[in-house]
Amino acid sequence: MKLFLDTANIEHIREINQWGILSGVTTNPSLVAREGKSMRDCLMEIAEIVKGPISAEALSLDAEGMLREARELASIAENINIKIPMTPQGLRAVSILSKEGIKTNMTLVFSSNQALLAAAAGATFVSPFVGRLDDIGNWGMSVVEEIVDIFDTYNISTQLIAASLRHPMHVVQAARAGAHIATIPYEVMVQMVKHPLTDIGIERFLKDYEKIKDLPSTKQETK
Ligand code: E4P
């Protein structure tokens, strides 16, 4: 499962990119708004750092508007794909964009039927929102499991991005379900690294090494 960062924050993207584990970035209008920059500036800065797929969201509600925005956003960098909401107009836009070779990420997906429609329209990615389903008392990850099953059965090439992930166990569950990609908030990515036994282990190794670090070597150097 590839790991994407779900943010528009440049410092966070730069930091996680340095770990060498980052395959892409997803943004949405709420995430960009938090940064107080224009969508275009934000995307240009992200594209300077990230070479993998970057999702940028179209905001029009009609297909014509979506197409106009999509073409404009896609021209910012060759690795930008366009997030289109799951609506009839959105499906129409995705099917046209896929024929034009513009990559799309069908967003705000909450059911397997919506994912099937996105795939039939030719979406490159489909993003089921796990956390928002959990928020209303549904088991969000079951939608990811179902979509993976269906896509596997029919050899569907649309890639599933497990989105709206809120905590580290969501990432584990998405991986076990067979999601192609998990898009992860910065805070969750940082939590994923941590384990108290790792910290205790490092402390103990450093303490034990103190006992021998000044001992001279008695062996001759060999060339
Ligand atoms: C990513 O594609 C989504 O926009 C994002 O994961 C939504 O997350 P949220 O439900 O926590 O806002």
PDB file of C-alpha atoms and ligand atoms in Angstrom:
ATOM      1  CA  MET A   1       0.000   0.000   0.000  1.00  0.00           C
ATOM      2  CA  LYS A   2       1.373   3.374  -1.014  1.00  0.00           C
ATOM      3  CA  LEU A   3       1.400   6.188   1.527  1.00  0.00           C
ATOM      4  CA  PHE A   4       0.127   9.638   0.577  1.00  0.00           C
ATOM      5  CA  LEU A   5       0.024  12.681   2.828  1.00  0.00           C
ATOM      6  CA  ASP A   6      -3.397  14.318   3.239  1.00  0.00           C
ATOM      7  CA  THR A   7      -2.399  17.957   3.660  1.00  0.00           C
ATOM      8  CA  ALA A   8      -1.593  21.212   1.898  1.00  0.00           C
ATOM      9  CA  ASN A   9       1.001  22.249   4.509  1.00  0.00           C
ATOM     10  CA  ILE A  10       4.384  22.692   2.815  1.00  0.00           C
ATOM     11  CA  GLU A  11       6.503  22.243   5.962  1.00  0.00           C
ATOM     12  CA  HIS A  12       4.739  18.980   6.759  1.00  0.00           C
ATOM     13  CA  ILE A  13       5.119  17.742   3.180  1.00  0.00           C
ATOM     14  CA  ARG A  14       8.820  18.674   3.159  1.00  0.00           C
ATOM     15  CA  GLU A  15       9.418  16.922   6.487  1.00  0.00           C
ATOM     16  CA  ILE A  16       7.645  13.672   5.599  1.00  0.00           C
ATOM     17  CA  ASN A  17       9.123  13.640   2.100  1.00  0.00           C
ATOM     18  CA  GLN A  18      12.565  13.530   3.726  1.00  0.00           C
ATOM     19  CA  TRP A  19      11.640  10.207   5.327  1.00  0.00           C
ATOM     20  CA  GLY A  20      11.721   8.699   1.838  1.00  0.00           C
ATOM     21  CA  ILE A  21       8.326   6.995   2.239  1.00  0.00           C
ATOM     22  CA  LEU A  22       6.025   9.466   0.503  1.00  0.00           C
ATOM     23  CA  SER A  23       4.332   8.422  -2.753  1.00  0.00           C
ATOM     24  CA  GLY A  24       1.896  11.321  -3.218  1.00  0.00           C
ATOM     25  CA  VAL A  25      -0.252  14.056  -1.686  1.00  0.00           C
ATOM     26  CA  THR A  26      -3.987  14.741  -1.553  1.00  0.00           C
ATOM     27  CA  THR A  27      -5.444  18.167  -0.886  1.00  0.00           C
ATOM     28  CA  ASN A  28      -8.973  19.463  -0.605  1.00  0.00           C
ATOM     29  CA  PRO A  29     -10.386  23.011  -0.388  1.00  0.00           C
ATOM     30  CA  SER A  30     -10.582  22.845   3.432  1.00  0.00           C
ATOM     31  CA  LEU A  31      -6.911  21.822   3.705  1.00  0.00           C
ATOM     32  CA  VAL A  32      -5.780  24.579   1.288  1.00  0.00           C
ATOM     33  CA  ALA A  33      -7.913  27.167   3.137  1.00  0.00           C
ATOM     34  CA  ARG A  34      -6.019  26.361   6.369  1.00  0.00           C
ATOM     35  CA  GLU A  35      -2.793  27.493   4.687  1.00  0.00           C
ATOM     36  CA  GLY A  36      -4.179  30.895   3.676  1.00  0.00           C
ATOM     37  CA  LYS A  37      -2.651  30.686   0.178  1.00  0.00           C
ATOM     38  CA  SER A  38      -4.213  30.517  -3.265  1.00  0.00           C
ATOM     39  CA  MET A  39      -4.914  27.032  -4.620  1.00  0.00           C
ATOM     40  CA  ARG A  40      -2.475  27.647  -7.484  1.00  0.00           C
ATOM     41  CA  ASP A  41       0.416  28.794  -5.238  1.00  0.00           C
ATOM     42  CA  CYS A  42      -0.153  25.876  -2.911  1.00  0.00           C
ATOM     43  CA  LEU A  43      -0.117  23.337  -5.730  1.00  0.00           C
ATOM     44  CA  MET A  44       2.965  24.858  -7.354  1.00  0.00           C
ATOM     45  CA  GLU A  45       4.862  24.647  -4.069  1.00  0.00           C
ATOM     46  CA  ILE A  46       3.754  21.046  -3.469  1.00  0.00           C
ATOM     47  CA  ALA A  47       4.732  20.052  -7.013  1.00  0.00           C
ATOM     48  CA  GLU A  48       8.265  21.367  -6.426  1.00  0.00           C
ATOM     49  CA  ILE A  49       8.675  18.789  -3.646  1.00  0.00           C
ATOM     50  CA  VAL A  50       6.496  15.804  -4.578  1.00  0.00           C
ATOM     51  CA  LYS A  51       7.071  13.846  -7.777  1.00  0.00           C
ATOM     52  CA  GLY A  52       4.213  11.347  -7.220  1.00  0.00           C
ATOM     53  CA  PRO A  53       0.502  12.048  -7.773  1.00  0.00           C
ATOM     54  CA  ILE A  54      -0.946  15.239  -6.254  1.00  0.00           C
ATOM     55  CA  SER A  55      -4.736  15.626  -6.000  1.00  0.00           C
ATOM     56  CA  ALA A  56      -6.292  19.080  -6.499  1.00  0.00           C
ATOM     57  CA  GLU A  57     -10.037  19.575  -6.208  1.00  0.00           C
ATOM     58  CA  ALA A  58     -12.344  21.144  -8.786  1.00  0.00           C
ATOM     59  CA  LEU A  59     -15.107  23.202  -7.173  1.00  0.00           C
ATOM     60  CA  SER A  60     -17.657  23.712  -9.938  1.00  0.00           C
ATOM     61  CA  LEU A  61     -20.897  21.793  -9.673  1.00  0.00           C
ATOM     62  CA  ASP A  62     -21.539  21.529 -13.410  1.00  0.00           C
ATOM     63  CA  ALA A  63     -19.522  19.343 -15.785  1.00  0.00           C
ATOM     64  CA  GLU A  64     -18.458  22.256 -18.017  1.00  0.00           C
ATOM     65  CA  GLY A  65     -17.069  24.157 -15.045  1.00  0.00           C
ATOM     66  CA  MET A  66     -15.348  21.035 -13.715  1.00  0.00           C
ATOM     67  CA  LEU A  67     -13.718  20.451 -17.104  1.00  0.00           C
ATOM     68  CA  ARG A  68     -12.510  24.052 -17.296  1.00  0.00           C
ATOM     69  CA  GLU A  69     -11.031  23.901 -13.792  1.00  0.00           C
ATOM     70  CA  ALA A  70      -9.561  20.452 -14.352  1.00  0.00           C
ATOM     71  CA  ARG A  71      -7.693  21.493 -17.490  1.00  0.00           C
ATOM     72  CA  GLU A  72      -6.350  24.569 -15.718  1.00  0.00           C
ATOM     73  CA  LEU A  73      -5.253  22.670 -12.587  1.00  0.00           C
ATOM     74  CA  ALA A  74      -3.701  19.863 -14.645  1.00  0.00           C
ATOM     75  CA  SER A  75      -1.583  22.410 -16.525  1.00  0.00           C
ATOM     76  CA  ILE A  76       0.166  23.468 -13.270  1.00  0.00           C
ATOM     77  CA  ALA A  77       2.232  20.256 -13.140  1.00  0.00           C
ATOM     78  CA  GLU A  78       2.144  16.957 -14.995  1.00  0.00           C
ATOM     79  CA  ASN A  79       1.646  14.934 -11.774  1.00  0.00           C
ATOM     80  CA  ILE A  80      -1.530  16.765 -10.708  1.00  0.00           C
ATOM     81  CA  ASN A  81      -4.767  14.766 -10.827  1.00  0.00           C
ATOM     82  CA  ILE A  82      -8.198  16.300 -10.405  1.00  0.00           C
ATOM     83  CA  LYS A  83     -10.560  15.516  -7.578  1.00  0.00           C
ATOM     84  CA  ILE A  84     -14.119  15.469  -8.846  1.00  0.00           C
ATOM     85  CA  PRO A  85     -17.100  14.957  -6.512  1.00  0.00           C
ATOM     86  CA  MET A  86     -19.346  11.919  -6.974  1.00  0.00           C
ATOM     87  CA  THR A  87     -22.364  13.411  -8.725  1.00  0.00           C
ATOM     88  CA  PRO A  88     -23.934  12.814 -12.161  1.00  0.00           C
ATOM     89  CA  GLN A  89     -22.148  15.944 -13.439  1.00  0.00           C
ATOM     90  CA  GLY A  90     -18.936  14.681 -11.838  1.00  0.00           C
ATOM     91  CA  LEU A  91     -19.219  11.323 -13.601  1.00  0.00           C
ATOM     92  CA  ARG A  92     -19.712  13.104 -16.898  1.00  0.00           C
ATOM     93  CA  ALA A  93     -16.625  15.235 -16.292  1.00  0.00           C
ATOM     94  CA  VAL A  94     -14.516  12.210 -15.258  1.00  0.00           C
ATOM     95  CA  SER A  95     -15.473  10.267 -18.381  1.00  0.00           C
ATOM     96  CA  ILE A  96     -14.466  13.197 -20.613  1.00  0.00           C
ATOM     97  CA  LEU A  97     -11.228  13.889 -18.701  1.00  0.00           C
ATOM     98  CA  SER A  98     -10.204  10.231 -18.820  1.00  0.00           C
ATOM     99  CA  LYS A  99     -10.508  10.319 -22.631  1.00  0.00           C
ATOM    100  CA  GLU A 100      -8.346  13.462 -22.661  1.00  0.00           C
ATOM    101  CA  GLY A 101      -5.707  11.669 -20.586  1.00  0.00           C
ATOM    102  CA  ILE A 102      -6.233  13.893 -17.523  1.00  0.00           C
ATOM    103  CA  LYS A 103      -6.024  11.818 -14.354  1.00  0.00           C
ATOM    104  CA  THR A 104      -8.911  12.033 -11.893  1.00  0.00           C
ATOM    105  CA  ASN A 105      -9.664  11.176  -8.279  1.00  0.00           C
ATOM    106  CA  MET A 106     -13.377  10.671  -7.687  1.00  0.00           C
ATOM    107  CA  THR A 107     -13.954  12.078  -4.223  1.00  0.00           C
ATOM    108  CA  LEU A 108     -16.667  12.123  -1.553  1.00  0.00           C
ATOM    109  CA  VAL A 109     -17.323   8.433  -2.179  1.00  0.00           C
ATOM    110  CA  PHE A 110     -19.262   6.667   0.560  1.00  0.00           C
ATOM    111  CA  SER A 111     -20.528   3.444  -1.052  1.00  0.00           C
ATOM    112  CA  SER A 112     -19.389   0.604  -3.293  1.00  0.00           C
ATOM    113  CA  ASN A 113     -21.957   1.556  -5.941  1.00  0.00           C
ATOM    114  CA  GLN A 114     -20.418   5.029  -6.149  1.00  0.00           C
ATOM    115  CA  ALA A 115     -16.968   3.420  -6.539  1.00  0.00           C
ATOM    116  CA  LEU A 116     -18.265   1.153  -9.321  1.00  0.00           C
ATOM    117  CA  LEU A 117     -19.652   4.182 -11.157  1.00  0.00           C
ATOM    118  CA  ALA A 118     -16.382   6.088 -10.731  1.00  0.00           C
ATOM    119  CA  ALA A 119     -14.433   3.147 -12.172  1.00  0.00           C
ATOM    120  CA  ALA A 120     -16.873   2.778 -15.084  1.00  0.00           C
ATOM    121  CA  ALA A 121     -16.398   6.477 -15.888  1.00  0.00           C
ATOM    122  CA  GLY A 122     -12.640   5.893 -16.059  1.00  0.00           C
ATOM    123  CA  ALA A 123     -11.476   7.481 -12.793  1.00  0.00           C
ATOM    124  CA  THR A 124      -7.779   6.941 -12.074  1.00  0.00           C
ATOM    125  CA  PHE A 125      -8.408   6.970  -8.317  1.00  0.00           C
ATOM    126  CA  VAL A 126     -11.472   6.604  -6.141  1.00  0.00           C
ATOM    127  CA  SER A 127     -11.522   7.944  -2.576  1.00  0.00           C
ATOM    128  CA  PRO A 128     -13.914   6.351  -0.076  1.00  0.00           C
ATOM    129  CA  PHE A 129     -14.091   8.529   3.071  1.00  0.00           C
ATOM    130  CA  VAL A 130     -13.715   6.196   6.041  1.00  0.00           C
ATOM    131  CA  GLY A 131     -13.710   8.652   8.970  1.00  0.00           C
ATOM    132  CA  ARG A 132     -16.798  10.554   7.848  1.00  0.00           C
ATOM    133  CA  LEU A 133     -18.741   7.268   7.702  1.00  0.00           C
ATOM    134  CA  ASP A 134     -17.467   6.356  11.182  1.00  0.00           C
ATOM    135  CA  ASP A 135     -18.641   9.816  12.327  1.00  0.00           C
ATOM    136  CA  ILE A 136     -22.265   8.945  11.496  1.00  0.00           C
ATOM    137  CA  GLY A 137     -22.104   5.548  13.161  1.00  0.00           C
ATOM    138  CA  ASN A 138     -21.263   3.389  10.125  1.00  0.00           C
ATOM    139  CA  TRP A 139     -18.267   1.052   9.856  1.00  0.00           C
ATOM    140  CA  GLY A 140     -16.374   3.103   7.245  1.00  0.00           C
ATOM    141  CA  MET A 141     -13.690   0.529   6.571  1.00  0.00           C
ATOM    142  CA  SER A 142     -16.277  -2.030   5.402  1.00  0.00           C
ATOM    143  CA  VAL A 143     -16.780   0.134   2.299  1.00  0.00           C
ATOM    144  CA  VAL A 144     -13.047  -0.079   1.561  1.00  0.00           C
ATOM    145  CA  GLU A 145     -13.161  -3.874   2.006  1.00  0.00           C
ATOM    146  CA  GLU A 146     -16.151  -4.188  -0.332  1.00  0.00           C
ATOM    147  CA  ILE A 147     -14.627  -1.995  -3.047  1.00  0.00           C
ATOM    148  CA  VAL A 148     -11.331  -3.928  -2.936  1.00  0.00           C
ATOM    149  CA  ASP A 149     -13.295  -7.194  -3.365  1.00  0.00           C
ATOM    150  CA  ILE A 150     -15.280  -5.855  -6.316  1.00  0.00           C
ATOM    151  CA  PHE A 151     -12.276  -4.279  -8.052  1.00  0.00           C
ATOM    152  CA  ASP A 152     -10.296  -7.516  -7.603  1.00  0.00           C
ATOM    153  CA  THR A 153     -13.140  -9.654  -8.968  1.00  0.00           C
ATOM    154  CA  TYR A 154     -13.375  -7.611 -12.162  1.00  0.00           C
ATOM    155  CA  ASN A 155      -9.700  -6.669 -12.479  1.00  0.00           C
ATOM    156  CA  ILE A 156     -10.640  -2.991 -12.348  1.00  0.00           C
ATOM    157  CA  SER A 157      -7.609  -0.742 -12.742  1.00  0.00           C
ATOM    158  CA  THR A 158      -8.987   2.259 -10.787  1.00  0.00           C
ATOM    159  CA  GLN A 159      -6.868   2.629  -7.659  1.00  0.00           C
ATOM    160  CA  LEU A 160      -8.536   2.852  -4.273  1.00  0.00           C
ATOM    161  CA  ILE A 161      -7.350   5.634  -1.966  1.00  0.00           C
ATOM    162  CA  ALA A 162      -8.517   5.048   1.616  1.00  0.00           C
ATOM    163  CA  ALA A 163      -9.298   8.635   2.657  1.00  0.00           C
ATOM    164  CA  SER A 164     -10.574  10.486   5.712  1.00  0.00           C
ATOM    165  CA  LEU A 165      -8.297   8.377   7.912  1.00  0.00           C
ATOM    166  CA  ARG A 166      -8.187   9.675  11.463  1.00  0.00           C
ATOM    167  CA  HIS A 167      -5.834   7.430  13.455  1.00  0.00           C
ATOM    168  CA  PRO A 168      -3.053   4.836  13.005  1.00  0.00           C
ATOM    169  CA  MET A 169      -5.410   1.831  13.243  1.00  0.00           C
ATOM    170  CA  HIS A 170      -7.290   3.145  10.207  1.00  0.00           C
ATOM    171  CA  VAL A 171      -4.022   2.799   8.271  1.00  0.00           C
ATOM    172  CA  VAL A 172      -3.516  -0.800   9.437  1.00  0.00           C
ATOM    173  CA  GLN A 173      -7.132  -1.659   8.584  1.00  0.00           C
ATOM    174  CA  ALA A 174      -6.805  -0.075   5.130  1.00  0.00           C
ATOM    175  CA  ALA A 175      -3.629  -2.087   4.483  1.00  0.00           C
ATOM    176  CA  ARG A 176      -5.276  -5.336   5.638  1.00  0.00           C
ATOM    177  CA  ALA A 177      -8.283  -4.610   3.421  1.00  0.00           C
ATOM    178  CA  GLY A 178      -5.983  -4.283   0.404  1.00  0.00           C
ATOM    179  CA  ALA A 179      -6.345  -0.552  -0.331  1.00  0.00           C
ATOM    180  CA  HIS A 180      -3.848   0.501  -3.017  1.00  0.00           C
ATOM    181  CA  ILE A 181      -3.157   3.804  -1.259  1.00  0.00           C
ATOM    182  CA  ALA A 182      -3.816   5.362   2.152  1.00  0.00           C
ATOM    183  CA  THR A 183      -3.883   9.139   2.355  1.00  0.00           C
ATOM    184  CA  ILE A 184      -2.803  10.051   5.846  1.00  0.00           C
ATOM    185  CA  PRO A 185      -2.942  13.287   7.862  1.00  0.00           C
ATOM    186  CA  TYR A 186       0.461  14.555   9.102  1.00  0.00           C
ATOM    187  CA  GLU A 187      -0.367  13.916  12.793  1.00  0.00           C
ATOM    188  CA  VAL A 188      -1.295  10.302  12.057  1.00  0.00           C
ATOM    189  CA  MET A 189       1.873   9.760   9.991  1.00  0.00           C
ATOM    190  CA  VAL A 190       3.946  11.010  12.961  1.00  0.00           C
ATOM    191  CA  GLN A 191       2.029   8.716  15.346  1.00  0.00           C
ATOM    192  CA  MET A 192       2.740   5.746  13.053  1.00  0.00           C
ATOM    193  CA  VAL A 193       6.501   6.045  13.691  1.00  0.00           C
ATOM    194  CA  LYS A 194       6.183   5.992  17.444  1.00  0.00           C
ATOM    195  CA  HIS A 195       6.320   3.072  19.820  1.00  0.00           C
ATOM    196  CA  PRO A 196       7.260   3.368  23.502  1.00  0.00           C
ATOM    197  CA  LEU A 197       9.424   0.219  23.271  1.00  0.00           C
ATOM    198  CA  THR A 198      11.475   1.845  20.482  1.00  0.00           C
ATOM    199  CA  ASP A 199      12.196   4.845  22.747  1.00  0.00           C
ATOM    200  CA  ILE A 200      13.022   2.588  25.711  1.00  0.00           C
ATOM    201  CA  GLY A 201      15.234   0.428  23.449  1.00  0.00           C
ATOM    202  CA  ILE A 202      17.230   3.413  22.163  1.00  0.00           C
ATOM    203  CA  GLU A 203      17.685   4.744  25.700  1.00  0.00           C
ATOM    204  CA  ARG A 204      18.894   1.348  26.955  1.00  0.00           C
ATOM    205  CA  PHE A 205      21.346   0.828  24.059  1.00  0.00           C
ATOM    206  CA  LEU A 206      22.821   4.311  24.568  1.00  0.00           C
ATOM    207  CA  LYS A 207      23.154   3.740  28.313  1.00  0.00           C
ATOM    208  CA  ASP A 208      24.853   0.353  27.840  1.00  0.00           C
ATOM    209  CA  TYR A 209      27.188   1.727  25.180  1.00  0.00           C
ATOM    210  CA  GLU A 210      28.355   4.359  27.704  1.00  0.00           C
ATOM    211  CA  LYS A 211      29.970   1.488  29.651  1.00  0.00           C
ATOM    212  CA  ILE A 212      32.267   0.458  26.784  1.00  0.00           C
ATOM    213  CA  LYS A 213      32.660   3.508  24.599  1.00  0.00           C
ATOM    214  CA  ASP A 214      36.037   4.558  26.061  1.00  0.00           C
ATOM    215  CA  LEU A 215      37.600   1.066  26.021  1.00  0.00           C
ATOM    216  CA  PRO A 216      40.581   0.998  23.629  1.00  0.00           C
ATOM    217  CA  SER A 217      40.610  -1.579  20.850  1.00  0.00           C
ATOM    218  CA  THR A 218      43.257  -4.302  21.259  1.00  0.00           C
ATOM    219  CA  LYS A 219      43.008  -5.509  17.656  1.00  0.00           C
ATOM    220  CA  GLN A 220      45.391  -4.510  14.895  1.00  0.00           C
ATOM    221  CA  GLU A 221      43.905  -2.767  11.865  1.00  0.00           C
ATOM    222  CA  THR A 222      43.734  -4.966   8.763  1.00  0.00           C
ATOM    223  CA  LYS A 223      43.746  -3.568   5.269  1.00  0.00           C
TER     224      LYS A 223
HETATM  225  C1  E4P B   1      -8.773  13.223   1.004  1.00  0.00           C
HETATM  226  O1  E4P B   1      -8.810  12.952  -0.161  1.00  0.00           O
HETATM  227  C2  E4P B   1      -9.949  13.761   1.723  1.00  0.00           C
HETATM  228  O2  E4P B   1     -10.293  15.032   1.249  1.00  0.00           O
HETATM  229  C3  E4P B   1      -9.689  13.803   3.210  1.00  0.00           C
HETATM  230  O3  E4P B   1      -9.083  12.587   3.596  1.00  0.00           O
HETATM  231  C4  E4P B   1     -10.936  14.073   4.019  1.00  0.00           C
HETATM  232  O4  E4P B   1     -10.642  13.907   5.374  1.00  0.00           O
HETATM  233  P1  E4P B   1     -11.634  14.414   6.531  1.00  0.00           P
HETATM  234  O5  E4P B   1     -12.885  13.621   6.455  1.00  0.00           O
HETATM  235  O6  E4P B   1     -10.856  14.163   7.798  1.00  0.00           O
HETATM  236  O7  E4P B   1     -11.877  15.884   6.273  1.00  0.00           O
END
